[in-house]
């Protein structure tokens, strides 16, 4: 299924590697909506926001990821 959280996470990774942050963010956010209990997705999304200089958003995502472990 194209809405499977693992597929969405992998699509986010692909776009992140291609430096297409807007698309990567979209896929990581969709992955979180499909499965909000996967800390690695939050971490990958946080890394993108950190790279964009959105430190506060990145820190919030990291805190969420840590709370899921």
PDB file of C-alpha atoms in Angstrom:
ATOM      1  CA  UNK A   1       0.000   0.000   0.000  1.00  0.00           C
ATOM      2  CA  UNK A   2       1.372   3.464  -0.860  1.00  0.00           C
ATOM      3  CA  UNK A   3       0.207   4.703   2.554  1.00  0.00           C
ATOM      4  CA  UNK A   4       2.299   2.146   4.451  1.00  0.00           C
ATOM      5  CA  UNK A   5       4.446   4.029   7.000  1.00  0.00           C
ATOM      6  CA  UNK A   6       7.616   2.186   5.951  1.00  0.00           C
ATOM      7  CA  UNK A   7       7.166   3.151   2.316  1.00  0.00           C
ATOM      8  CA  UNK A   8       6.432   6.761   3.246  1.00  0.00           C
ATOM      9  CA  UNK A   9       9.529   6.838   5.489  1.00  0.00           C
ATOM     10  CA  UNK A  10      11.685   5.434   2.672  1.00  0.00           C
ATOM     11  CA  UNK A  11      10.307   8.019   0.224  1.00  0.00           C
ATOM     12  CA  UNK A  12      11.230  10.718   2.742  1.00  0.00           C
ATOM     13  CA  UNK A  13      14.760   9.319   2.916  1.00  0.00           C
ATOM     14  CA  UNK A  14      15.072   9.329  -0.871  1.00  0.00           C
ATOM     15  CA  UNK A  15      13.981  12.949  -1.179  1.00  0.00           C
ATOM     16  CA  UNK A  16      16.193  13.967   1.754  1.00  0.00           C
ATOM     17  CA  UNK A  17      19.211  12.459  -0.024  1.00  0.00           C
ATOM     18  CA  UNK A  18      18.235  14.375  -3.154  1.00  0.00           C
ATOM     19  CA  UNK A  19      18.091  17.577  -1.047  1.00  0.00           C
ATOM     20  CA  UNK A  20      14.410  18.010  -1.954  1.00  0.00           C
ATOM     21  CA  UNK A  21      13.418  19.062   1.550  1.00  0.00           C
ATOM     22  CA  UNK A  22       9.812  20.017   0.814  1.00  0.00           C
ATOM     23  CA  UNK A  23       9.041  16.576  -0.591  1.00  0.00           C
ATOM     24  CA  UNK A  24      11.013  14.829   2.151  1.00  0.00           C
ATOM     25  CA  UNK A  25       9.091  16.724   4.834  1.00  0.00           C
ATOM     26  CA  UNK A  26       5.788  15.815   3.175  1.00  0.00           C
ATOM     27  CA  UNK A  27       6.598  12.106   3.149  1.00  0.00           C
ATOM     28  CA  UNK A  28       8.003  12.033   6.693  1.00  0.00           C
ATOM     29  CA  UNK A  29       4.903  13.844   7.977  1.00  0.00           C
ATOM     30  CA  UNK A  30       2.671  11.366   6.149  1.00  0.00           C
ATOM     31  CA  UNK A  31       4.675   8.504   7.673  1.00  0.00           C
ATOM     32  CA  UNK A  32       4.113   9.986  11.136  1.00  0.00           C
ATOM     33  CA  UNK A  33       0.391  10.269  10.457  1.00  0.00           C
ATOM     34  CA  UNK A  34       0.330   6.608   9.393  1.00  0.00           C
ATOM     35  CA  UNK A  35       2.392   5.468  12.412  1.00  0.00           C
ATOM     36  CA  UNK A  36       3.141   8.005  15.127  1.00  0.00           C
ATOM     37  CA  UNK A  37       5.193   5.490  17.156  1.00  0.00           C
ATOM     38  CA  UNK A  38       8.310   5.274  14.941  1.00  0.00           C
ATOM     39  CA  UNK A  39      11.118   7.397  16.476  1.00  0.00           C
ATOM     40  CA  UNK A  40      13.427   7.214  13.450  1.00  0.00           C
ATOM     41  CA  UNK A  41      10.936   9.113  11.311  1.00  0.00           C
ATOM     42  CA  UNK A  42      10.888  11.964  13.831  1.00  0.00           C
ATOM     43  CA  UNK A  43      14.693  11.973  13.903  1.00  0.00           C
ATOM     44  CA  UNK A  44      14.993  12.149  10.111  1.00  0.00           C
ATOM     45  CA  UNK A  45      12.442  14.955   9.966  1.00  0.00           C
ATOM     46  CA  UNK A  46      14.295  16.770  12.749  1.00  0.00           C
ATOM     47  CA  UNK A  47      17.556  16.544  10.777  1.00  0.00           C
ATOM     48  CA  UNK A  48      15.911  18.236   7.805  1.00  0.00           C
ATOM     49  CA  UNK A  49      14.487  21.037   9.916  1.00  0.00           C
ATOM     50  CA  UNK A  50      17.862  21.465  11.654  1.00  0.00           C
ATOM     51  CA  UNK A  51      19.553  21.793   8.277  1.00  0.00           C
ATOM     52  CA  UNK A  52      17.007  24.453   7.331  1.00  0.00           C
ATOM     53  CA  UNK A  53      17.834  26.421  10.497  1.00  0.00           C
ATOM     54  CA  UNK A  54      14.507  25.581  12.169  1.00  0.00           C
ATOM     55  CA  UNK A  55      16.123  24.560  15.437  1.00  0.00           C
ATOM     56  CA  UNK A  56      13.030  24.831  17.638  1.00  0.00           C
ATOM     57  CA  UNK A  57      11.004  22.522  15.384  1.00  0.00           C
ATOM     58  CA  UNK A  58      13.941  20.087  15.234  1.00  0.00           C
ATOM     59  CA  UNK A  59      14.236  20.026  19.034  1.00  0.00           C
ATOM     60  CA  UNK A  60      10.506  19.343  19.412  1.00  0.00           C
ATOM     61  CA  UNK A  61      10.757  16.392  17.027  1.00  0.00           C
ATOM     62  CA  UNK A  62      13.818  14.991  18.827  1.00  0.00           C
ATOM     63  CA  UNK A  63      11.975  15.246  22.150  1.00  0.00           C
ATOM     64  CA  UNK A  64       9.058  13.317  20.659  1.00  0.00           C
ATOM     65  CA  UNK A  65      11.414  10.661  19.273  1.00  0.00           C
ATOM     66  CA  UNK A  66      13.055  10.221  22.692  1.00  0.00           C
ATOM     67  CA  UNK A  67       9.666   9.870  24.371  1.00  0.00           C
ATOM     68  CA  UNK A  68       8.837   6.926  22.096  1.00  0.00           C
ATOM     69  CA  UNK A  69      11.806   4.752  23.052  1.00  0.00           C
TER      70      UNK A  69
END
